[in-house]
Amino acid sequence: MAEIREVLESKEMADVIKAIDELKRKYGAQSDREQFQHNDAEHLWPMALTRIGKYKPDVVLKLLLDDHEYYPGYKAILAAGFGGWLIAPHSKEIREALVAQAAVMHMDQAEILAGFDTPFTLEKDIAARYLFTGTEFLVEVYDCLGGYRAFGEAPSFDELWDAFDSVEKTINTAARAIAYLHHAIDRFGGPGFQFVPSLNKAVSVLDELKSAKRAYAYSEKYVSRSLLHQRWSQNKQTLALLYSASTIRINRKTLLQIISEGFFSYEDHKSFFETWVGRARYVATHIFARMKGDPDLERKTHRILGEGKIVAFSPPKLDQIELASFDRIFRNYINP
């Protein structure tokens, strides 16, 4: 059998590479990558953003919101990691599991495009690998993840998420607390009112709700005051995005539910990005900016979201029990 060096340096291999390059130029997905001239000082590898050093959500979000495609699968990987950071900001394992899941989906889609639902051929394999998956994806994502072994050995998102006891419920509680503040500001934040929003006021509504009716099944929906305070204080920069995601409905679910279940993807949800981030900016300016006791909240939120369009929106409706609890807590503002 020939030595591998002989194979790699052979004329036949050179002809194969030349032919693949021609196929990519003629039939491959158009990419903005050429403008970077493969300058690594300007181009950020997605796995470097996911794995190396402290996660930089502001950098990732800026890339997700820009108009460049870079190369197929690039933003899919960034979006998967960003979704993992939102729900578990301090877990690299959650981010990597979602990134691996997104990588598999990208490669599966490439095989579908190449016609792998019919018998295998070498031509289909070449098309799937080099045209639809893409060489850059194979280098910057697949290889960096560790190749095919990584997909077989890595824990799934569901396995990891099951160990994060009460986190999803804590996220939902935080989002609902912001909704109560949103309602309060819309009703009592105008001229003539001396209302200053705070987390404690939102928690008071939750406490009132807890004692209102046992039938409300409070413990099935919300977590304790201490868990909410912990999430709020340790993950301030995620709160506006989590709340705004809870207000966007996609079919029968909210965007927040989709993210929490590990199904958030760039391809499926990119049309919602501008509204989502615009609403989060509105939360920062309309709600967080008025919270005098927590100045870091607005500052950290703006640092992640950056400058851009602000999308005003109304808070989600409260059910009758919530509304009664809300009115009892804020009765001094209702009847000044």
Short mmCIF file of C-alpha atoms in Angstrom, two decimals:
data_model
loop_
_atom_site.label_atom_id
_atom_site.label_comp_id
_atom_site.label_asym_id
_atom_site.label_seq_id
_atom_site.Cartn_x
_atom_site.Cartn_y
_atom_site.Cartn_z
CA MET A 1 0.00 0.00 0.00
CA ALA A 2 1.26 3.47 -0.89
CA GLU A 3 2.56 5.81 1.81
CA ILE A 4 0.09 8.54 2.73
CA ARG A 5 2.60 11.24 1.81
CA GLU A 6 2.84 9.80 -1.67
CA VAL A 7 -0.95 9.87 -1.99
CA LEU A 8 -1.28 13.42 -0.75
CA GLU A 9 1.46 14.74 -3.02
CA SER A 10 0.39 12.80 -6.11
CA LYS A 11 -0.70 14.41 -9.40
CA GLU A 12 -4.00 12.60 -9.08
CA MET A 13 -4.67 14.26 -5.71
CA ALA A 14 -3.73 17.63 -7.14
CA ASP A 15 -6.22 17.05 -9.95
CA VAL A 16 -8.93 16.14 -7.42
CA ILE A 17 -8.29 19.32 -5.41
CA LYS A 18 -8.38 21.42 -8.55
CA ALA A 19 -11.67 19.83 -9.61
CA ILE A 20 -13.23 20.38 -6.16
CA ASP A 21 -12.13 24.01 -6.20
CA GLU A 22 -13.81 24.44 -9.57
CA LEU A 23 -17.00 22.82 -8.27
CA LYS A 24 -17.00 25.14 -5.26
CA ARG A 25 -16.53 28.21 -7.45
CA LYS A 26 -19.29 27.17 -9.82
CA TYR A 27 -21.86 25.55 -7.53
CA GLY A 28 -20.90 26.29 -3.92
CA ALA A 29 -22.76 28.72 -1.67
CA GLN A 30 -21.67 32.30 -2.12
CA SER A 31 -19.78 33.59 0.90
CA ASP A 32 -18.75 36.98 2.21
CA ARG A 33 -15.61 35.42 3.58
CA GLU A 34 -13.44 36.59 0.68
CA GLN A 35 -13.65 40.17 1.89
CA PHE A 36 -11.66 39.14 4.96
CA GLN A 37 -8.95 37.61 2.77
CA HIS A 38 -8.64 34.82 5.34
CA ASN A 39 -7.12 37.28 7.79
CA ASP A 40 -7.55 35.64 11.20
CA ALA A 41 -7.01 39.02 12.86
CA GLU A 42 -10.38 40.05 11.41
CA HIS A 43 -12.21 36.75 11.04
CA LEU A 44 -13.37 35.09 14.26
CA TRP A 45 -13.60 31.32 14.26
CA PRO A 46 -16.92 30.20 15.76
CA MET A 47 -15.39 27.53 17.99
CA ALA A 48 -12.90 30.06 19.36
CA LEU A 49 -15.84 32.27 20.34
CA THR A 50 -17.55 29.28 21.94
CA ARG A 51 -14.62 27.74 23.80
CA ILE A 52 -11.67 30.05 24.35
CA GLY A 53 -11.57 32.38 27.32
CA LYS A 54 -14.56 34.21 28.73
CA TYR A 55 -17.61 34.03 26.49
CA LYS A 56 -18.22 37.30 24.62
CA PRO A 57 -21.99 37.54 23.99
CA ASP A 58 -21.69 41.14 22.76
CA VAL A 59 -19.29 40.08 19.98
CA VAL A 60 -21.42 37.07 19.02
CA LEU A 61 -24.66 39.07 18.95
CA LYS A 62 -23.07 41.76 16.76
CA LEU A 63 -22.05 39.05 14.25
CA LEU A 64 -25.51 37.47 14.34
CA LEU A 65 -27.15 40.83 13.62
CA ASP A 66 -24.88 41.93 10.76
CA ASP A 67 -25.66 41.46 7.06
CA HIS A 68 -22.82 39.05 6.23
CA GLU A 69 -23.26 35.33 5.68
CA TYR A 70 -19.54 34.47 6.06
CA TYR A 71 -19.93 30.79 5.10
CA PRO A 72 -22.70 28.18 5.42
CA GLY A 73 -23.17 27.11 9.03
CA TYR A 74 -21.12 29.93 10.56
CA LYS A 75 -24.05 31.78 12.11
CA ALA A 76 -25.82 28.54 12.96
CA ILE A 77 -22.95 27.69 15.30
CA LEU A 78 -22.86 31.19 16.80
CA ALA A 79 -26.63 31.19 17.43
CA ALA A 80 -26.51 27.78 19.12
CA GLY A 81 -23.77 28.93 21.48
CA PHE A 82 -25.59 32.19 22.17
CA GLY A 83 -28.77 30.31 23.10
CA GLY A 84 -26.75 28.16 25.50
CA TRP A 85 -25.18 31.23 27.09
CA LEU A 86 -28.60 32.84 27.62
CA ILE A 87 -30.03 29.99 29.64
CA ALA A 88 -26.80 28.86 31.36
CA PRO A 89 -24.29 31.75 31.21
CA HIS A 90 -21.61 29.95 33.24
CA SER A 91 -21.79 26.53 31.56
CA LYS A 92 -19.38 25.91 28.68
CA GLU A 93 -20.74 22.34 28.53
CA ILE A 94 -24.25 23.53 27.66
CA ARG A 95 -22.90 25.83 24.93
CA GLU A 96 -20.76 23.09 23.44
CA ALA A 97 -23.60 20.55 23.48
CA LEU A 98 -25.85 22.96 21.57
CA VAL A 99 -23.03 23.82 19.17
CA ALA A 100 -22.42 20.13 18.46
CA GLN A 101 -26.17 19.68 17.90
CA ALA A 102 -26.18 22.60 15.43
CA ALA A 103 -23.15 21.18 13.62
CA VAL A 104 -24.87 17.82 13.16
CA MET A 105 -28.00 19.53 11.85
CA HIS A 106 -25.93 21.55 9.36
CA MET A 107 -24.20 18.42 8.07
CA ASP A 108 -27.48 16.48 7.96
CA GLN A 109 -29.02 19.26 5.88
CA ALA A 110 -26.02 19.10 3.53
CA GLU A 111 -26.63 15.40 2.99
CA ILE A 112 -30.31 16.02 2.30
CA LEU A 113 -29.39 18.67 -0.28
CA ALA A 114 -26.99 16.21 -1.89
CA GLY A 115 -29.71 13.57 -2.23
CA PHE A 116 -28.67 11.12 0.48
CA ASP A 117 -32.26 9.90 0.70
CA THR A 118 -31.39 7.82 -2.37
CA PRO A 119 -28.49 5.31 -2.70
CA PHE A 120 -25.01 6.60 -1.86
CA THR A 121 -22.62 7.70 -4.58
CA LEU A 122 -19.18 9.27 -4.45
CA GLU A 123 -20.54 12.27 -6.33
CA LYS A 124 -23.18 12.86 -3.65
CA ASP A 125 -20.57 12.53 -0.92
CA ILE A 126 -18.35 15.15 -2.56
CA ALA A 127 -21.29 17.51 -3.03
CA ALA A 128 -22.45 17.08 0.58
CA ARG A 129 -19.00 17.51 2.07
CA TYR A 130 -17.37 20.19 -0.06
CA LEU A 131 -20.27 22.16 -1.53
CA PHE A 132 -23.04 22.10 1.09
CA THR A 133 -21.22 21.44 4.38
CA GLY A 134 -18.27 23.53 3.19
CA THR A 135 -14.52 23.29 3.64
CA GLU A 136 -14.41 26.22 6.04
CA PHE A 137 -17.05 24.61 8.23
CA LEU A 138 -15.11 21.36 8.26
CA VAL A 139 -11.93 23.19 9.30
CA GLU A 140 -13.34 25.75 11.73
CA VAL A 141 -16.15 23.72 13.32
CA TYR A 142 -16.06 19.97 12.64
CA ASP A 143 -12.33 19.57 13.16
CA CYS A 144 -12.26 21.92 16.15
CA LEU A 145 -15.03 19.92 17.81
CA GLY A 146 -12.88 16.81 17.46
CA GLY A 147 -14.30 15.17 14.34
CA TYR A 148 -16.76 12.30 14.30
CA ARG A 149 -15.65 10.99 17.72
CA ALA A 150 -16.80 14.19 19.40
CA PHE A 151 -20.37 13.66 18.21
CA GLY A 152 -20.45 10.10 19.50
CA GLU A 153 -18.88 10.79 22.89
CA ALA A 154 -20.24 14.23 23.82
CA PRO A 155 -23.25 14.37 26.19
CA SER A 156 -26.48 15.62 24.67
CA PHE A 157 -28.09 18.91 25.61
CA ASP A 158 -31.04 17.08 27.19
CA GLU A 159 -28.73 15.03 29.43
CA LEU A 160 -26.90 18.13 30.63
CA TRP A 161 -30.02 20.27 31.00
CA ASP A 162 -31.72 17.70 33.21
CA ALA A 163 -28.97 18.30 35.77
CA PHE A 164 -29.75 22.04 35.89
CA ASP A 165 -32.54 21.60 38.37
CA SER A 166 -35.11 24.46 38.47
CA VAL A 167 -33.11 26.67 36.06
CA GLU A 168 -35.86 26.82 33.44
CA LYS A 169 -38.44 27.64 36.11
CA THR A 170 -36.11 30.32 37.52
CA ILE A 171 -35.76 31.88 34.05
CA ASN A 172 -39.54 31.94 33.67
CA THR A 173 -39.94 33.52 37.11
CA ALA A 174 -37.44 36.27 36.23
CA ALA A 175 -39.26 36.95 32.96
CA ARG A 176 -42.59 37.18 34.75
CA ALA A 177 -41.16 39.52 37.38
CA ILE A 178 -40.04 41.89 34.62
CA ALA A 179 -43.51 41.65 33.09
CA TYR A 180 -45.01 42.94 36.37
CA LEU A 181 -42.59 45.87 36.37
CA HIS A 182 -43.45 46.53 32.72
CA HIS A 183 -47.15 46.72 33.62
CA ALA A 184 -46.40 48.97 36.60
CA ILE A 185 -44.30 51.42 34.58
CA ASP A 186 -46.89 51.61 31.82
CA ARG A 187 -49.61 52.38 34.40
CA PHE A 188 -47.76 54.43 37.01
CA GLY A 189 -44.63 55.71 35.31
CA GLY A 190 -46.09 58.87 33.81
CA PRO A 191 -46.29 62.44 35.12
CA GLY A 192 -47.87 62.74 38.55
CA PHE A 193 -46.65 59.35 39.77
CA GLN A 194 -43.62 58.76 41.99
CA PHE A 195 -43.21 55.11 41.01
CA VAL A 196 -39.67 53.66 41.01
CA PRO A 197 -39.51 50.04 39.81
CA SER A 198 -37.46 47.49 41.71
CA LEU A 199 -37.05 43.74 41.87
CA ASN A 200 -38.53 43.75 45.39
CA LYS A 201 -41.77 45.27 44.07
CA ALA A 202 -42.01 42.53 41.43
CA VAL A 203 -41.27 39.88 44.07
CA SER A 204 -44.05 41.33 46.22
CA VAL A 205 -46.50 40.57 43.42
CA LEU A 206 -45.17 37.01 43.28
CA ASP A 207 -45.50 36.70 47.08
CA GLU A 208 -49.05 37.99 46.91
CA LEU A 209 -49.78 35.59 44.09
CA LYS A 210 -48.37 32.72 46.13
CA SER A 211 -50.82 33.33 48.95
CA ALA A 212 -53.77 34.28 46.76
CA LYS A 213 -55.10 30.86 45.81
CA ARG A 214 -53.71 27.40 46.27
CA ALA A 215 -55.44 26.43 43.06
CA TYR A 216 -53.06 28.71 41.19
CA ALA A 217 -50.32 26.07 41.59
CA TYR A 218 -47.68 28.72 42.26
CA SER A 219 -44.90 26.22 42.99
CA GLU A 220 -45.37 24.57 39.61
CA LYS A 221 -44.70 27.87 37.80
CA TYR A 222 -42.33 29.91 39.92
CA VAL A 223 -39.30 29.52 42.19
CA SER A 224 -38.54 30.94 45.62
CA ARG A 225 -37.52 34.53 46.27
CA SER A 226 -33.91 33.46 46.99
CA LEU A 227 -33.49 31.59 43.70
CA LEU A 228 -34.94 34.52 41.77
CA HIS A 229 -32.61 36.99 43.49
CA GLN A 230 -29.64 34.72 42.76
CA ARG A 231 -30.47 34.47 39.05
CA TRP A 232 -31.13 38.21 38.85
CA SER A 233 -27.92 39.29 40.58
CA GLN A 234 -25.57 36.83 38.86
CA ASN A 235 -26.93 37.04 35.30
CA LYS A 236 -28.08 40.64 34.84
CA GLN A 237 -26.97 40.86 31.22
CA THR A 238 -29.34 38.06 30.14
CA LEU A 239 -32.55 39.39 31.70
CA ALA A 240 -33.76 41.76 28.96
CA LEU A 241 -33.21 39.14 26.24
CA LEU A 242 -34.96 36.46 28.28
CA TYR A 243 -37.97 38.65 28.97
CA SER A 244 -38.28 39.93 25.40
CA ALA A 245 -38.01 36.33 24.15
CA SER A 246 -40.93 35.41 26.42
CA THR A 247 -43.10 37.99 24.62
CA ILE A 248 -42.51 36.67 21.09
CA ARG A 249 -44.78 33.84 19.98
CA ILE A 250 -43.75 31.46 17.22
CA ASN A 251 -46.59 29.12 16.38
CA ARG A 252 -47.72 27.77 19.77
CA LYS A 253 -44.57 28.50 21.75
CA THR A 254 -42.65 31.54 22.87
CA LEU A 255 -39.13 32.16 21.68
CA LEU A 256 -38.01 31.70 25.30
CA GLN A 257 -39.52 28.21 25.39
CA ILE A 258 -37.76 27.34 22.14
CA ILE A 259 -34.41 28.53 23.54
CA SER A 260 -34.91 26.70 26.85
CA GLU A 261 -35.73 23.46 25.05
CA GLY A 262 -32.56 23.65 22.94
CA PHE A 263 -34.34 24.21 19.61
CA PHE A 264 -33.19 27.77 18.91
CA SER A 265 -31.51 28.01 15.50
CA TYR A 266 -30.29 30.76 13.25
CA GLU A 267 -31.99 29.43 10.14
CA ASP A 268 -35.40 28.95 11.75
CA HIS A 269 -35.47 32.11 13.87
CA LYS A 270 -33.31 34.75 12.18
CA SER A 271 -36.43 36.61 11.01
CA PHE A 272 -37.23 37.31 14.68
CA PHE A 273 -33.78 38.62 15.65
CA GLU A 274 -34.39 42.30 14.94
CA THR A 275 -37.66 42.34 16.88
CA TRP A 276 -36.21 40.29 19.73
CA VAL A 277 -33.12 42.44 20.26
CA GLY A 278 -35.07 45.65 19.60
CA ARG A 279 -37.53 44.70 22.34
CA ALA A 280 -34.64 43.90 24.68
CA ARG A 281 -33.24 47.41 24.07
CA TYR A 282 -36.68 48.78 24.92
CA VAL A 283 -36.65 46.84 28.20
CA ALA A 284 -33.29 48.42 29.03
CA THR A 285 -34.45 51.99 28.31
CA HIS A 286 -38.09 51.73 29.43
CA ILE A 287 -37.73 49.56 32.54
CA PHE A 288 -34.13 49.07 33.66
CA ALA A 289 -33.16 52.73 33.28
CA ARG A 290 -35.78 53.61 35.93
CA MET A 291 -34.49 51.11 38.49
CA LYS A 292 -32.43 53.55 40.57
CA GLY A 293 -31.26 50.90 42.99
CA ASP A 294 -29.66 48.74 40.30
CA PRO A 295 -27.64 50.91 37.87
CA ASP A 296 -25.57 47.96 36.66
CA LEU A 297 -28.66 46.38 35.14
CA GLU A 298 -29.09 48.94 32.37
CA ARG A 299 -25.35 49.33 31.78
CA LYS A 300 -24.63 45.62 31.43
CA THR A 301 -27.67 45.13 29.22
CA HIS A 302 -26.67 47.90 26.81
CA ARG A 303 -23.13 46.52 26.63
CA ILE A 304 -24.46 43.20 25.33
CA LEU A 305 -27.11 44.63 22.99
CA GLY A 306 -25.15 47.52 21.51
CA GLU A 307 -26.66 50.41 19.60
CA GLY A 308 -29.55 49.81 17.26
CA LYS A 309 -33.28 49.90 16.71
CA ILE A 310 -35.51 50.06 19.80
CA VAL A 311 -38.83 48.24 19.43
CA ALA A 312 -41.54 49.33 21.87
CA PHE A 313 -44.11 46.71 22.91
CA SER A 314 -46.86 46.13 25.45
CA PRO A 315 -46.44 43.72 28.36
CA PRO A 316 -48.14 40.32 28.20
CA LYS A 317 -51.67 40.14 29.61
CA LEU A 318 -52.15 39.11 33.21
CA ASP A 319 -54.77 36.55 34.16
CA GLN A 320 -57.45 37.45 36.71
CA ILE A 321 -55.59 36.08 39.72
CA GLU A 322 -52.36 37.83 38.70
CA LEU A 323 -54.21 41.09 38.07
CA ALA A 324 -55.84 40.97 41.50
CA SER A 325 -52.46 40.33 43.16
CA PHE A 326 -50.87 43.11 41.10
CA ASP A 327 -53.59 45.59 42.10
CA ARG A 328 -53.24 44.74 45.79
CA ILE A 329 -49.50 45.37 45.73
CA PHE A 330 -49.76 48.59 43.76
CA ARG A 331 -52.99 49.93 45.26
CA ASN A 332 -51.18 53.01 46.63
CA TYR A 333 -50.28 53.97 43.09
CA ILE A 334 -53.70 53.11 41.70
CA ASN A 335 -55.33 55.37 44.32
CA PRO A 336 -52.69 58.01 45.07
#
